[in-house]
Tab-separated table of C-alpha atoms in Angstrom:
chain	number	residue	atom	x	y	z
A	567	MET	CA	-6.082	-14.845	-18.694
A	568	ASP	CA	-9.238	-17.229	-16.213
A	569	SER	CA	-11.024	-15.629	-14.196
A	570	GLU	CA	-11.751	-18.592	-12.101
A	571	LEU	CA	-7.374	-17.957	-11.744
A	572	ILE	CA	-7.210	-14.214	-11.292
A	573	GLN	CA	-9.896	-14.857	-8.744
A	574	PHE	CA	-7.475	-17.756	-7.081
A	575	GLN	CA	-4.797	-15.281	-7.105
A	576	MET	CA	-6.024	-12.749	-5.732
A	577	GLU	CA	-7.246	-14.282	-2.772
A	578	ALA	CA	-4.292	-16.329	-1.907
A	579	ILE	CA	-1.564	-12.997	-2.131
A	580	LEU	CA	-4.364	-11.025	0.282
A	581	GLY	CA	-4.886	-14.286	2.783
A	582	PRO	CA	-3.430	-15.121	5.922
A	583	ASP	CA	-0.601	-16.794	4.899
A	584	SER	CA	1.711	-13.723	4.732
A	585	GLN	CA	4.186	-15.819	0.860
A	586	PRO	CA	1.462	-15.208	-1.652
A	587	PHE	CA	1.451	-11.391	0.143
A	588	GLN	CA	5.810	-11.409	-0.022
A	589	THR	CA	5.591	-13.085	-2.679
A	590	PHE	CA	3.743	-10.510	-4.889
A	591	ILE	CA	5.175	-7.997	-3.637
A	592	SER	CA	8.543	-8.423	-4.415
A	593	ASN	CA	7.015	-8.921	-7.845
A	594	HIS	CA	5.905	-5.636	-8.169
A	595	TRP	CA	8.451	-3.722	-9.697
A	596	PRO	CA	10.801	-6.694	-10.168
A	597	SER	CA	13.904	-5.410	-12.503
A	598	SER	CA	12.658	-7.987	-14.814
A	599	GLU	CA	10.290	-5.150	-17.575
A	600	GLU	CA	9.243	-8.344	-18.653
A	601	LYS	CA	6.888	-9.033	-15.128
A	602	ARG	CA	6.292	-5.571	-14.609
A	603	PRO	CA	2.922	-5.024	-16.069
A	604	LYS	CA	1.208	-8.957	-14.607
A	605	ALA	CA	1.989	-7.346	-11.280
A	606	GLU	CA	0.484	-3.939	-11.473
A	607	TRP	CA	-1.967	-5.701	-13.655
A	608	MET	CA	-2.970	-8.294	-10.705
A	609	PHE	CA	-1.857	-4.685	-8.250
A	610	ASN	CA	-4.543	-2.742	-10.265
A	611	MET	CA	-7.597	-5.300	-10.144
A	612	MET	CA	-7.050	-6.230	-6.110
A	613	LYS	CA	-7.228	-2.221	-5.855
A	614	GLN	CA	-10.617	-2.265	-7.911
A	615	LYS	CA	-11.944	-5.834	-6.917
A	616	ASP	CA	-11.116	-5.402	-2.778
A	617	PRO	CA	-9.793	-2.337	-1.923
A	618	GLU	CA	-9.482	-2.579	1.714
A	619	SER	CA	-8.291	-5.644	2.304
A	620	ILE	CA	-4.548	-4.345	-0.139
A	621	ALA	CA	-5.108	-1.674	1.521
A	622	LEU	CA	-5.044	-3.475	4.945
A	623	LYS	CA	-1.745	-5.221	3.826
A	624	LEU	CA	-0.497	-2.808	3.053
A	625	VAL	CA	-0.262	-1.610	6.064
A	626	ASP	CA	0.491	-4.673	8.069
A	627	TYR	CA	3.339	-4.535	5.902
A	628	LEU	CA	4.808	-1.513	6.845
A	629	GLY	CA	5.725	-2.635	11.126
A	630	PRO	CA	9.465	-3.694	11.744
A	631	SER	CA	9.160	-7.988	11.673
A	632	HIS	CA	8.990	-6.360	8.268
A	633	ASP	CA	11.707	-7.478	5.826
A	634	ILE	CA	12.600	-3.109	4.632
A	635	TYR	CA	12.250	-4.179	0.719
A	636	TYR	CA	9.033	-5.430	2.216
A	637	ARG	CA	8.048	-2.370	4.102
A	638	GLU	CA	9.676	0.175	1.292
A	639	ARG	CA	7.377	-1.604	-0.959
A	640	CYS	CA	4.359	-1.384	0.458
A	641	ALA	CA	4.960	2.164	1.686
A	642	GLY	CA	5.030	2.947	-2.160
A	643	LEU	CA	1.838	1.248	-2.916
A	644	LEU	CA	0.243	2.708	-0.860
A	645	HIS	CA	0.282	6.159	-2.163
A	646	ASN	CA	-1.100	4.653	-6.064
A	647	LEU	CA	-4.982	3.670	-3.351
A	648	SER	CA	-7.914	5.551	-4.182
A	649	VAL	CA	-9.058	7.848	-1.447
A	650	SER	CA	-11.798	5.859	-0.328
A	651	ALA	CA	-8.925	3.009	0.881
A	652	GLN	CA	-6.536	5.653	1.925
A	653	ALA	CA	-9.047	7.069	3.898
A	654	ILE	CA	-10.698	3.660	5.445
A	655	ILE	CA	-5.925	3.105	7.071
A	656	LYS	CA	-5.376	6.550	7.287
A	657	SER	CA	-5.060	6.311	11.082
A	658	MET	CA	-3.003	3.397	10.680
A	659	ILE	CA	-0.481	5.582	8.202
A	660	VAL	CA	-0.917	7.990	10.617
A	661	ASP	CA	-0.153	5.840	14.059
A	662	ARG	CA	2.806	4.147	10.919
A	663	ILE	CA	4.422	7.784	10.074
A	664	SER	CA	4.964	7.841	14.650
A	665	LEU	CA	6.521	4.874	14.606
A	666	GLU	CA	8.766	5.163	11.712
A	667	GLU	CA	12.893	6.746	11.163
A	668	PRO	CA	13.095	9.037	9.172
A	669	GLY	CA	14.064	7.509	5.509
A	670	PHE	CA	11.736	6.609	2.574
A	671	ILE	CA	8.843	4.551	4.606
A	672	ILE	CA	8.248	8.261	5.747
A	673	GLN	CA	8.548	10.001	2.550
A	674	GLU	CA	6.221	7.240	1.125
A	675	LEU	CA	3.935	7.784	4.088
A	676	LEU	CA	3.478	11.550	4.244
A	677	ILE	CA	2.993	11.417	-0.315
A	678	THR	CA	0.315	9.255	1.091
A	679	VAL	CA	-0.654	11.932	3.334
A	680	TRP	CA	-0.591	15.141	1.298
A	681	THR	CA	-2.372	12.859	-1.381
A	682	LEU	CA	-6.037	12.113	1.765
A	683	ILE	CA	-5.298	16.176	3.467
A	684	ASP	CA	-5.471	17.013	-1.310
A	685	SER	CA	-8.749	14.901	-1.730
A	686	VAL	CA	-10.546	16.394	1.178
A	687	PRO	CA	-13.587	18.522	0.094
A	688	ALA	CA	-13.272	21.972	1.593
A	689	ASP	CA	-16.926	21.308	4.973
A	690	LYS	CA	-14.623	18.382	6.115
A	691	THR	CA	-11.639	18.151	8.083
A	692	TRP	CA	-8.298	15.891	8.754
A	693	PRO	CA	-6.467	17.482	11.428
A	694	GLU	CA	-5.019	13.772	12.820
A	695	LEU	CA	-3.486	14.562	9.088
A	696	LEU	CA	-1.699	17.323	10.012
A	697	PRO	CA	0.506	16.513	13.159
A	698	PRO	CA	2.387	13.851	11.252
A	699	LEU	CA	3.252	16.466	8.375
A	700	TYR	CA	5.694	19.006	10.422
A	701	SER	CA	7.041	16.509	12.832
A	702	HIS	CA	9.108	15.443	9.467
């Protein structure tokens, strides 16, 4: 793939217009197995090139104003981010858990929280991550 085209697609997906991101999310785990590798490859490229932007975009799409389909996919993708990207959005994840109804989205967010806790060095603590684990 042409690197300029890839860069253009990544900028569109992570940009202010919501449609490219929604299209990307709907293609990430498509029913067609032929589209899935391309979507996974693009997601991995975004994680490497701009982990903060993809993390913030995923968290933004957890909000109730978005369709449950997109929210579930974003929640699942969050725990596939690097620990450093998750750390950037940890307070947002904790806030989202406190507002969310029990269900699949909560389960995916709790997996993300466990990933964060598991990655914390023994000499550091993130006490704000523990209450959500015990309240659900």
